[in-house]
């Protein structure tokens, strides 16, 4: 039976303290990040943000303040010799601080990470130098992929380029419209995904697409529409039209036909960044709940002393701990292996946004009517949280990626690109520059492990009063049986149920991996144990949805589910 330790009043840790507690590098003492935090937490900034959001005005003034604070040094280091601030941990910390202050600011700064990744990945030295200078000058970048008539179906995109020669030099003429572009009407540079004109009349393949770097100060590029975004109302979400815009060969990013694969690589990285943005917003939920319960009473009794309310606070803290541990583990992996962390980026994006939603529901329940009033800050959380779930791919897209890796790791000849021993060394790694982590020549291959192997190689089975080894082995065994009977390949729903079980097993692994390395683990013990119970309930629930292969094992699984779900009744409400 899972036993959740009772909470103590002095065990409440402010969520911002949780971020500093879990973050594994000393970059948080960096002067630029200190300046950013000071700017974003100032009353003047809050007042300006509220005004920008109320009028749906792009937060240019705050963007300029952040540039003056030096965030350009974090956003891009043009060469392998990083300035010491353009590291993966610095980038994560920056996005956290921005999203905690305002989702409008968070996604505006964060989209630069997406726009710059192709340059890190396959850009030439000249392109990197050009981009570095633009960042130093305070310019911003956007990634142009989406077209409103096609959504995620990129192969149906109509934006195209024609290739020709001028004075013996290759030139490209870009035409078409891109929609729902973050920063499309305000950012000075675009990374544009374009298909070859000939592919419009033939079967589209991944090799039909090429990336181009463009400057928006050209009459052939115009903004046709500003979209009214429900979340993050100050963000610039625009449609952009290109009318025979000319690009030189030096504007092509990567090889001809490599655009689709580079785009996928970029999304595989930024899904982890979406997770840290979700953590920033989650921290505001915990802050709001802490403030409400520590300052208000019900019939002369402090709310914090009412058992059912105190239990909900513990649920909120546990959910944020899950998000934080997921983000930190993804950060460690990306820091060392870059795009090789794609599996964990998908897991982080999917799970962090789901747990954020659970936190918001609990927060709304605890704050009651004041959560719905614009005079109180929580209404911004209710408004903004749905954005993260759809940013850089929907939940189904992430699950499809996860199930494909689950299929892969249960094949006979499967082996990870690194050993479990090598993988364990990521937690003691030094911060690496974004260039080193994300450039193509530094790929470390796919990082992926069987859950039963990972559970056996760590102390996760001994750390909690729940049989993690059983859950880990059960998942692998069930997938292998479903593959052997053909049901795995026939039913996508089964694959996604198994993928959800895998996601929440990885949540447990992340909690153990991060908390075990934290000097303040004892202080997090209550939230940690509860967080594992939350995830174990979800693992067992999704495993029970798979066709039963062994009645004895299924009964054991049902017991684990019953034990864990009993501790999570408030989430279900």
XYZ file of N, CA and C in Angstrom, residues 67-176:
330
model
N 16.502 43.078 -24.347
C 17.698 43.159 -25.191
C 18.793 43.948 -24.489
N 18.420 45.059 -23.876
C 19.399 45.865 -23.148
C 19.975 45.103 -21.958
N 19.189 44.174 -21.413
C 19.676 43.350 -20.301
C 20.688 42.316 -20.766
N 20.729 42.059 -22.093
C 21.756 41.169 -22.632
C 21.299 39.794 -23.048
N 19.980 39.598 -23.302
C 19.537 38.241 -23.631
C 20.082 37.758 -24.972
N 20.556 38.682 -25.815
C 21.173 38.260 -27.071
C 22.364 37.351 -26.848
N 23.068 37.542 -25.732
C 24.211 36.689 -25.420
C 23.776 35.264 -25.115
N 22.526 35.099 -24.664
C 21.995 33.766 -24.387
C 21.415 33.143 -25.645
N 20.753 33.959 -26.472
C 20.017 33.427 -27.613
C 20.909 32.847 -28.693
N 22.110 33.412 -28.876
C 22.915 32.895 -29.985
C 24.397 33.147 -29.763
N 25.179 32.073 -29.888
C 26.632 32.158 -29.955
C 27.044 31.653 -31.320
N 27.645 32.474 -32.125
C 27.816 32.177 -33.549
C 28.851 31.106 -33.826
N 29.748 30.853 -32.898
C 30.819 29.905 -33.161
C 30.890 28.882 -32.054
N 31.779 27.912 -32.252
C 31.985 26.897 -31.237
C 32.507 27.524 -29.948
N 33.223 28.662 -30.070
C 33.732 29.346 -28.884
C 32.610 30.208 -28.306
N 31.733 29.576 -27.531
C 30.598 30.303 -26.967
C 31.080 31.366 -25.996
N 30.275 32.408 -25.873
C 30.611 33.467 -24.923
C 30.366 33.045 -23.478
N 29.963 31.803 -23.276
C 29.721 31.314 -21.930
C 28.289 31.439 -21.484
N 27.489 32.220 -22.220
C 26.078 32.374 -21.871
C 25.158 31.682 -22.865
N 25.613 31.442 -24.051
C 24.766 30.796 -25.055
C 24.809 29.286 -24.850
N 24.300 28.850 -23.678
C 24.285 27.424 -23.357
C 22.848 26.941 -23.251
N 22.672 25.641 -23.299
C 21.328 25.072 -23.187
C 20.713 25.395 -21.820
N 21.436 25.242 -20.700
C 20.841 25.623 -19.412
C 20.463 27.104 -19.327
N 21.302 27.989 -19.869
C 20.951 29.415 -19.887
C 19.636 29.638 -20.645
N 19.491 28.962 -21.794
C 18.289 29.134 -22.608
C 17.052 28.676 -21.847
N 17.129 27.517 -21.197
C 15.989 27.014 -20.429
C 15.623 27.979 -19.302
N 16.633 28.478 -18.589
C 16.361 29.405 -17.491
C 15.702 30.684 -18.004
N 16.149 31.165 -19.157
C 15.568 32.373 -19.746
C 14.099 32.167 -20.089
N 13.773 31.038 -20.730
C 12.388 30.777 -21.119
C 11.511 30.613 -19.884
N 12.039 29.975 -18.853
C 11.275 29.834 -17.606
C 10.922 31.205 -17.037
N 11.914 32.076 -16.914
C 11.686 33.395 -16.326
C 10.681 34.202 -17.143
N 10.806 34.133 -18.462
C 9.896 34.895 -19.331
C 8.467 34.367 -19.237
N 8.301 33.046 -19.283
C 6.961 32.459 -19.255
C 6.305 32.641 -17.897
N 7.103 32.624 -16.849
C 6.564 32.866 -15.503
C 6.002 34.278 -15.401
N 6.647 35.227 -16.042
C 6.179 36.607 -16.008
C 4.989 36.815 -16.930
N 5.083 36.289 -18.155
C 4.030 36.500 -19.152
C 4.198 35.489 -20.268
N 3.143 34.765 -20.590
C 3.214 33.815 -21.697
C 3.426 34.556 -23.013
N 2.889 35.770 -23.134
C 3.127 36.566 -24.343
C 4.619 36.797 -24.549
N 5.330 37.134 -23.468
C 6.777 37.332 -23.549
C 7.480 35.998 -23.742
N 7.025 34.980 -23.023
C 7.675 33.675 -23.094
C 7.705 33.100 -24.490
N 6.568 33.150 -25.200
C 6.559 32.567 -26.537
C 7.257 33.472 -27.544
N 7.265 34.781 -27.287
C 7.961 35.685 -28.205
C 9.466 35.448 -28.150
N 10.003 35.308 -26.937
C 11.425 35.006 -26.792
C 11.697 33.559 -27.192
N 10.791 32.667 -26.810
C 10.998 31.248 -27.093
C 10.994 30.909 -28.564
N 10.198 31.635 -29.359
C 10.149 31.319 -30.779
C 11.490 31.606 -31.448
N 12.301 32.449 -30.829
C 13.654 32.656 -31.344
C 14.462 31.370 -31.284
N 14.262 30.610 -30.212
C 14.965 29.329 -30.102
C 14.607 28.432 -31.274
N 13.322 28.406 -31.626
C 12.887 27.602 -32.767
C 13.454 28.146 -34.067
N 13.413 29.480 -34.235
C 13.909 30.079 -35.466
C 15.407 29.954 -35.638
N 16.145 29.910 -34.528
C 17.605 29.857 -34.600
C 18.151 28.443 -34.699
N 17.369 27.447 -34.296
C 17.884 26.073 -34.285
C 18.367 25.581 -35.649
N 17.634 25.865 -36.747
C 18.160 25.425 -38.047
C 19.522 26.029 -38.374
N 19.774 27.250 -37.899
C 21.080 27.868 -38.144
C 22.156 27.131 -37.356
N 21.886 26.848 -36.091
C 22.822 26.029 -35.315
C 23.063 24.691 -36.002
N 21.984 24.135 -36.514
C 22.011 22.750 -36.988
C 22.788 22.614 -38.295
N 22.445 23.415 -39.298
C 23.024 23.221 -40.632
C 23.493 24.523 -41.263
N 23.479 25.629 -40.517
C 23.881 26.908 -41.098
C 25.361 26.962 -41.434
N 25.701 27.764 -42.434
C 27.104 27.969 -42.789
C 27.737 28.948 -41.802
N 29.048 29.037 -41.845
C 29.751 29.985 -40.967
C 29.302 31.411 -41.240
N 29.094 31.729 -42.537
C 28.644 33.076 -42.900
C 27.251 33.348 -42.347
N 26.360 32.358 -42.426
C 25.007 32.538 -41.905
C 25.016 32.705 -40.385
N 25.853 31.926 -39.709
C 25.938 32.042 -38.249
C 26.448 33.417 -37.840
N 27.425 33.921 -38.572
C 27.951 35.255 -38.266
C 26.886 36.321 -38.517
N 26.123 36.159 -39.616
C 25.066 37.117 -39.936
C 23.980 37.114 -38.858
N 23.595 35.926 -38.429
C 22.560 35.807 -37.407
C 23.051 36.353 -36.069
N 24.299 36.047 -35.720
C 24.850 36.540 -34.454
C 24.838 38.064 -34.406
N 25.187 38.695 -35.522
C 25.180 40.157 -35.568
C 23.754 40.690 -35.440
N 22.810 40.017 -36.097
C 21.413 40.446 -36.009
C 20.901 40.353 -34.569
N 21.260 39.277 -33.877
C 20.845 39.118 -32.482
C 21.466 40.211 -31.614
N 22.734 40.516 -31.868
C 23.388 41.595 -31.113
C 22.694 42.934 -31.351
N 22.130 43.096 -32.540
C 21.421 44.335 -32.876
C 19.981 44.341 -32.357
N 19.580 43.269 -31.679
C 18.241 43.216 -31.105
C 17.173 42.696 -32.040
N 17.564 42.042 -33.132
C 16.594 41.513 -34.083
C 16.067 40.160 -33.603
N 14.836 39.827 -34.050
C 14.198 38.568 -33.666
C 13.918 37.724 -34.908
N 13.732 36.414 -34.678
C 13.545 35.447 -35.758
C 12.237 34.684 -35.565
N 11.623 34.312 -36.682
C 10.425 33.473 -36.669
C 10.610 32.312 -37.633
N 9.925 31.207 -37.336
C 9.983 30.009 -38.172
C 8.645 29.899 -38.894
N 8.647 29.965 -40.220
C 7.421 29.955 -41.014
C 7.182 28.566 -41.596
N 6.218 27.852 -40.997
C 5.873 26.502 -41.447
C 4.386 26.407 -41.767
N 3.519 26.831 -40.845
C 2.083 26.559 -40.912
C 1.380 27.300 -42.043
N 0.393 26.616 -42.627
C -0.553 27.214 -43.563
C -1.943 26.817 -43.103
N -2.824 27.776 -42.951
C -4.095 27.542 -42.265
C -4.958 26.479 -42.928
N -4.834 26.300 -44.228
C -5.658 25.304 -44.912
C -5.127 23.888 -44.742
N -3.937 23.750 -44.164
C -3.317 22.420 -44.089
C -2.853 22.031 -42.692
N -2.675 22.989 -41.791
C -2.318 22.657 -40.418
C -1.052 21.828 -40.326
N -1.153 20.679 -39.647
C 0.013 19.813 -39.456
C 0.370 19.007 -40.701
N -0.503 19.028 -41.706
C -0.253 18.268 -42.938
C 0.704 19.053 -43.836
N 1.964 19.068 -43.437
C 2.966 19.876 -44.134
C 3.111 19.450 -45.593
N 2.922 18.176 -45.884
C 3.076 17.698 -47.261
C 2.060 18.329 -48.213
N 0.992 18.911 -47.665
C 0.002 19.584 -48.513
C 0.246 21.085 -48.623
N 1.297 21.591 -47.986
C 1.595 23.025 -48.063
C 1.734 23.491 -49.507
N 1.361 24.745 -49.747
C 1.381 25.296 -51.101
C 2.459 26.355 -51.307
N 3.057 26.854 -50.239
C 4.147 27.818 -50.357
C 5.290 27.144 -51.123
N 5.801 27.824 -52.181
C 6.778 27.149 -53.043
C 7.898 28.102 -53.456
N 8.937 27.517 -53.986
C 10.026 28.313 -54.571
C 10.355 27.772 -55.954
N 10.743 28.676 -56.823
C 11.198 28.334 -58.173
C 12.695 28.607 -58.231
N 13.427 27.748 -58.901
C 14.882 27.873 -58.964
C 15.297 28.349 -60.345
N 16.214 29.310 -60.386
C 16.690 29.814 -61.667
C 18.126 30.286 -61.578
N 18.598 30.896 -62.660
C 19.967 31.414 -62.729
C 19.930 32.893 -63.100
N 20.741 33.691 -62.424
C 20.936 35.100 -62.756
C 22.435 35.352 -62.785
N 22.920 35.721 -63.967
C 24.364 35.936 -64.147
C 25.169 34.713 -63.712
N 24.608 33.545 -64.002
C 25.307 32.305 -63.683
C 25.203 31.870 -62.237
N 24.486 32.624 -61.408
C 24.341 32.294 -59.987
C 22.936 31.768 -59.705
N 22.846 30.751 -58.854
C 21.553 30.177 -58.487
C 20.757 31.152 -57.628
N 19.497 31.359 -57.998
C 18.596 32.183 -57.199
C 17.281 31.434 -57.028
N 16.540 31.818 -55.998
C 15.258 31.180 -55.699
C 14.201 32.271 -55.577
N 13.025 32.001 -56.117
C 11.907 32.930 -56.025
C 10.822 32.293 -55.158
N 10.546 32.909 -54.002
C 9.615 32.344 -53.024
C 8.253 33.015 -53.130
N 7.194 32.184 -53.161
C 5.831 32.708 -53.266
C 4.879 31.860 -52.426
N 3.904 32.538 -51.814
C 2.892 31.827 -51.036
C 2.609 32.527 -49.723
